[in-house]
């Protein structure tokens, strides 16, 4: 059995993760790094990207994690795109789907079968600034803090139950880029922490 095959078999007590990405994959990297820690309660069984050239795919391959590309451009309808993702998720012993910079809005086709087992990271303190351009909007509103939110995914965009939030100050002279960088350092702490919280719940239920 090669490395890739072994990753489809969950280790006892570990949540099997699918991480869905569209690009850089720095949040994916933070989850990969956390999974290296001995007592971390999860392992990544699959990284799936909707863009073929996402750098996150390179990160996954460097760590012997199975990858799949499902480009939305190859499907006539969103339902077909999501049905293909569903069938791939079924192959990999997945307990929890982690959206990490996955830039497609998902419909109930995918969300309903995974509701309660699919989470997202969003770069604002929800319910503020759902959608895009969160950092610019926070600066323009004159906010003094921003941050990130990990939440369950529901059919309402960026609306599901909040698992945890991390905040950062907005500093005089901040640009969207400087604020994004400050928030991103907290994202990288938040995602592994959220996975630990969910794993603890999962174990207390089983
Ligand atoms: C992250 O900042 C994440 O919060 C954001 O995309 C970035 C992905 O970075 N997600 C969204 O905006 C979702 N609406 P990464 O690819 O380096 O993890």
Short mmCIF file of C-alpha atoms and ligand atoms in Angstrom, two decimals:
data_model
loop_
_atom_site.label_atom_id
_atom_site.label_comp_id
_atom_site.label_asym_id
_atom_site.label_seq_id
_atom_site.Cartn_x
_atom_site.Cartn_y
_atom_site.Cartn_z
CA UNK A 1 0.00 0.00 0.00
CA UNK A 2 1.53 3.35 -1.03
CA UNK A 3 1.40 6.55 0.99
CA UNK A 4 -1.59 7.92 -0.86
CA UNK A 5 -3.61 4.74 -0.26
CA UNK A 6 -2.76 4.75 3.44
CA UNK A 7 -4.22 8.22 3.82
CA UNK A 8 -7.67 6.94 2.83
CA UNK A 9 -7.71 4.75 5.93
CA UNK A 10 -8.52 6.89 8.98
CA UNK A 11 -6.26 6.45 11.97
CA UNK A 12 -8.26 5.49 15.07
CA UNK A 13 -9.58 8.57 16.83
CA UNK A 14 -8.66 10.96 14.02
CA UNK A 15 -11.18 12.90 11.96
CA UNK A 16 -10.67 12.43 8.22
CA UNK A 17 -10.55 15.82 6.55
CA UNK A 18 -11.18 16.98 3.00
CA UNK A 19 -9.74 20.46 2.45
CA UNK A 20 -11.28 22.36 -0.46
CA UNK A 21 -9.18 25.16 -1.94
CA UNK A 22 -9.02 27.51 -4.92
CA UNK A 23 -5.58 29.09 -4.66
CA UNK A 24 -2.59 29.80 -2.45
CA UNK A 25 -3.52 27.34 0.27
CA UNK A 26 -1.84 29.00 3.25
CA UNK A 27 -4.73 27.87 5.47
CA UNK A 28 -4.33 24.38 4.04
CA UNK A 29 -0.65 24.60 5.07
CA UNK A 30 -1.62 25.51 8.63
CA UNK A 31 -3.83 22.40 8.76
CA UNK A 32 -1.08 20.23 7.24
CA UNK A 33 1.34 21.53 9.90
CA UNK A 34 -1.17 20.89 12.70
CA UNK A 35 -1.78 17.34 11.47
CA UNK A 36 1.93 16.64 11.94
CA UNK A 37 1.54 17.16 15.69
CA UNK A 38 1.16 13.73 17.30
CA UNK A 39 -2.00 14.29 19.29
CA UNK A 40 -3.76 16.44 16.69
CA UNK A 41 -7.17 14.79 16.28
CA UNK A 42 -7.40 14.88 12.47
CA UNK A 43 -5.65 13.88 9.27
CA UNK A 44 -6.10 15.22 5.74
CA UNK A 45 -7.35 12.48 3.42
CA UNK A 46 -8.01 14.69 0.40
CA UNK A 47 -7.26 18.14 -1.00
CA UNK A 48 -9.67 19.16 -3.73
CA UNK A 49 -9.28 22.28 -5.86
CA UNK A 50 -11.63 23.83 -8.38
CA UNK A 51 -8.66 25.53 -10.09
CA UNK A 52 -6.01 23.35 -11.72
CA UNK A 53 -3.10 25.70 -10.96
CA UNK A 54 -3.86 26.33 -7.27
CA UNK A 55 -0.57 26.48 -5.34
CA UNK A 56 -2.27 24.56 -2.54
CA UNK A 57 -2.15 21.48 -4.79
CA UNK A 58 1.66 21.70 -4.72
CA UNK A 59 1.60 21.91 -0.92
CA UNK A 60 -0.61 18.79 -0.79
CA UNK A 61 1.60 16.82 -3.17
CA UNK A 62 4.72 17.77 -1.22
CA UNK A 63 3.06 16.19 1.79
CA UNK A 64 1.86 13.02 0.02
CA UNK A 65 -1.78 14.00 0.33
CA UNK A 66 -4.20 12.81 -2.36
CA UNK A 67 -5.41 15.60 -4.63
CA UNK A 68 -8.30 16.00 -7.02
CA UNK A 69 -9.13 18.84 -9.40
CA UNK A 70 -12.78 19.48 -10.16
CA UNK A 71 -13.04 22.59 -12.32
CA UNK A 72 -16.44 24.27 -12.26
CA UNK A 73 -15.70 25.25 -15.86
CA UNK A 74 -16.05 21.62 -16.94
CA UNK A 75 -19.68 21.39 -15.85
CA UNK A 76 -22.82 22.85 -17.36
CA UNK A 77 -24.56 23.31 -14.05
CA UNK A 78 -23.55 23.98 -10.45
CA UNK A 79 -25.48 20.85 -9.46
CA UNK A 80 -23.34 18.71 -11.80
CA UNK A 81 -20.14 20.30 -10.43
CA UNK A 82 -21.20 19.64 -6.86
CA UNK A 83 -22.41 16.10 -7.60
CA UNK A 84 -18.93 15.29 -8.88
CA UNK A 85 -17.40 16.68 -5.67
CA UNK A 86 -19.86 14.61 -3.59
CA UNK A 87 -18.86 11.41 -5.31
CA UNK A 88 -15.15 12.15 -4.77
CA UNK A 89 -15.73 12.90 -1.07
CA UNK A 90 -17.35 9.47 -0.79
CA UNK A 91 -14.09 7.80 -1.87
CA UNK A 92 -11.94 9.19 0.94
CA UNK A 93 -13.42 8.41 4.37
CA UNK A 94 -14.21 12.03 5.09
CA UNK A 95 -15.68 13.12 8.43
CA UNK A 96 -15.30 16.88 7.99
CA UNK A 97 -15.11 19.09 4.90
CA UNK A 98 -12.98 22.21 5.44
CA UNK A 99 -13.39 25.07 2.98
CA UNK A 100 -10.09 26.96 3.04
CA UNK A 101 -10.15 29.73 0.48
CA UNK A 102 -12.59 27.77 -1.72
CA UNK A 103 -14.03 30.58 -3.81
CA UNK A 104 -17.25 29.00 -5.12
CA UNK A 105 -20.61 29.55 -3.47
CA UNK A 106 -22.03 26.12 -2.72
CA UNK A 107 -25.66 25.13 -3.09
CA UNK A 108 -27.80 22.70 -1.09
CA UNK A 109 -26.79 19.94 -3.54
CA UNK A 110 -23.48 19.69 -1.72
CA UNK A 111 -24.29 21.36 1.58
CA UNK A 112 -27.38 19.36 2.59
CA UNK A 113 -25.70 15.93 2.68
CA UNK A 114 -22.79 17.43 4.64
CA UNK A 115 -24.67 19.89 6.86
CA UNK A 116 -23.08 19.94 10.32
CA UNK A 117 -19.91 18.41 8.84
CA UNK A 118 -18.75 21.24 6.56
CA UNK A 119 -16.99 24.39 7.78
CA UNK A 120 -15.55 27.54 6.24
CA UNK A 121 -13.04 30.25 7.12
CA UNK A 122 -14.08 33.81 6.37
CA UNK A 123 -11.80 36.86 6.68
CA UNK A 124 -14.07 39.09 8.79
CA UNK A 125 -15.78 39.09 12.14
CA UNK A 126 -19.10 37.72 10.94
CA UNK A 127 -21.91 38.74 10.80
CA UNK A 128 -19.99 41.79 9.55
CA UNK A 129 -18.85 41.78 5.92
CA UNK A 130 -20.19 38.63 4.38
CA UNK A 131 -18.95 38.07 0.84
CA UNK A 132 -15.90 39.67 -0.76
CA UNK A 133 -13.54 42.64 -0.12
CA UNK A 134 -13.94 42.26 3.62
CA UNK A 135 -10.75 44.13 4.61
CA UNK A 136 -11.44 47.18 2.44
CA UNK A 137 -14.98 47.35 3.76
CA UNK A 138 -13.84 47.15 7.39
CA UNK A 139 -11.31 49.98 6.82
CA UNK A 140 -13.83 52.16 4.96
CA UNK A 141 -16.37 51.67 7.75
CA UNK A 142 -13.82 53.08 10.23
CA UNK A 143 -13.81 49.87 12.29
CA UNK A 144 -11.10 49.58 14.91
CA UNK A 145 -10.90 45.80 14.73
CA UNK A 146 -11.35 43.01 12.25
CA UNK A 147 -10.53 39.33 12.20
CA UNK A 148 -11.62 35.95 10.96
CA UNK A 149 -14.45 33.53 11.61
CA UNK A 150 -14.71 29.77 11.31
CA UNK A 151 -18.33 28.75 10.88
CA UNK A 152 -20.50 25.87 9.78
CA UNK A 153 -21.61 26.13 6.17
CA UNK A 154 -25.32 26.47 5.50
CA UNK A 155 -27.14 27.46 2.31
CA UNK A 156 -27.11 31.13 3.45
CA UNK A 157 -23.71 32.52 2.41
CA UNK A 158 -21.43 33.13 5.45
CA UNK A 159 -24.39 32.62 7.79
CA UNK A 160 -23.89 29.32 9.61
CA UNK A 161 -23.25 28.86 13.31
CA UNK A 162 -19.94 30.37 14.42
CA UNK A 163 -17.35 27.95 15.83
CA UNK A 164 -14.71 30.54 16.71
CA UNK A 165 -13.44 34.01 15.89
CA UNK A 166 -10.07 35.73 16.26
CA UNK A 167 -9.74 39.48 16.16
CA UNK A 168 -6.93 41.88 15.28
CA UNK A 169 -6.69 45.66 15.58
CA UNK A 170 -7.09 47.91 12.56
CA UNK A 171 -4.19 50.36 12.70
CA UNK A 172 -3.99 53.91 11.29
CA UNK A 173 -2.69 53.73 7.73
CA UNK A 174 -3.78 50.11 7.20
CA UNK A 175 -4.48 49.10 3.62
CA UNK A 176 -6.59 46.12 2.62
CA UNK A 177 -3.33 44.22 2.07
CA UNK A 178 -1.73 45.06 5.42
CA UNK A 179 -4.94 44.20 7.24
CA UNK A 180 -5.33 40.96 5.24
CA UNK A 181 -1.82 39.91 6.28
CA UNK A 182 -2.56 40.60 9.96
CA UNK A 183 -5.84 38.67 9.79
CA UNK A 184 -4.19 35.79 7.93
CA UNK A 185 -1.78 35.11 10.81
CA UNK A 186 -4.84 34.61 13.02
CA UNK A 187 -6.55 32.44 10.37
CA UNK A 188 -3.63 30.06 10.56
CA UNK A 189 -4.13 29.70 14.31
CA UNK A 190 -7.91 29.56 14.09
CA UNK A 191 -8.37 26.73 11.61
CA UNK A 192 -6.50 24.04 13.56
CA UNK A 193 -8.19 25.25 16.75
CA UNK A 194 -11.66 24.91 15.17
CA UNK A 195 -10.84 21.39 14.00
CA UNK A 196 -9.82 20.47 17.56
CA UNK A 197 -13.10 21.87 18.91
CA UNK A 198 -15.12 19.82 16.40
CA UNK A 199 -13.09 16.67 17.06
CA UNK A 200 -13.75 16.98 20.79
CA UNK A 201 -17.51 17.27 20.14
CA UNK A 202 -17.37 14.35 17.72
CA UNK A 203 -15.66 12.14 20.27
CA UNK A 204 -18.01 13.06 23.06
CA UNK A 205 -20.94 12.05 20.78
CA UNK A 206 -19.45 8.72 19.70
C1 LIG B 1 -8.21 33.44 3.23
O1 LIG B 1 -7.95 34.73 3.69
C2 LIG B 1 -9.65 33.03 3.52
O2 LIG B 1 -10.14 33.56 4.71
C3 LIG B 1 -10.35 33.65 2.33
O3 LIG B 1 -9.50 33.41 1.25
C4 LIG B 1 -8.16 33.38 1.71
C5 LIG B 1 -7.53 32.11 1.21
O4 LIG B 1 -6.15 32.10 1.49
N1 LIG B 1 -11.64 33.07 2.15
C6 LIG B 1 -12.68 33.75 1.66
O5 LIG B 1 -12.62 34.91 1.33
C7 LIG B 1 -13.97 32.93 1.57
N2 LIG B 1 -15.06 33.79 1.29
P1 LIG B 1 -5.32 30.78 1.43
O6 LIG B 1 -5.61 30.14 0.06
O7 LIG B 1 -3.90 31.22 1.54
O8 LIG B 1 -5.76 29.89 2.56
#
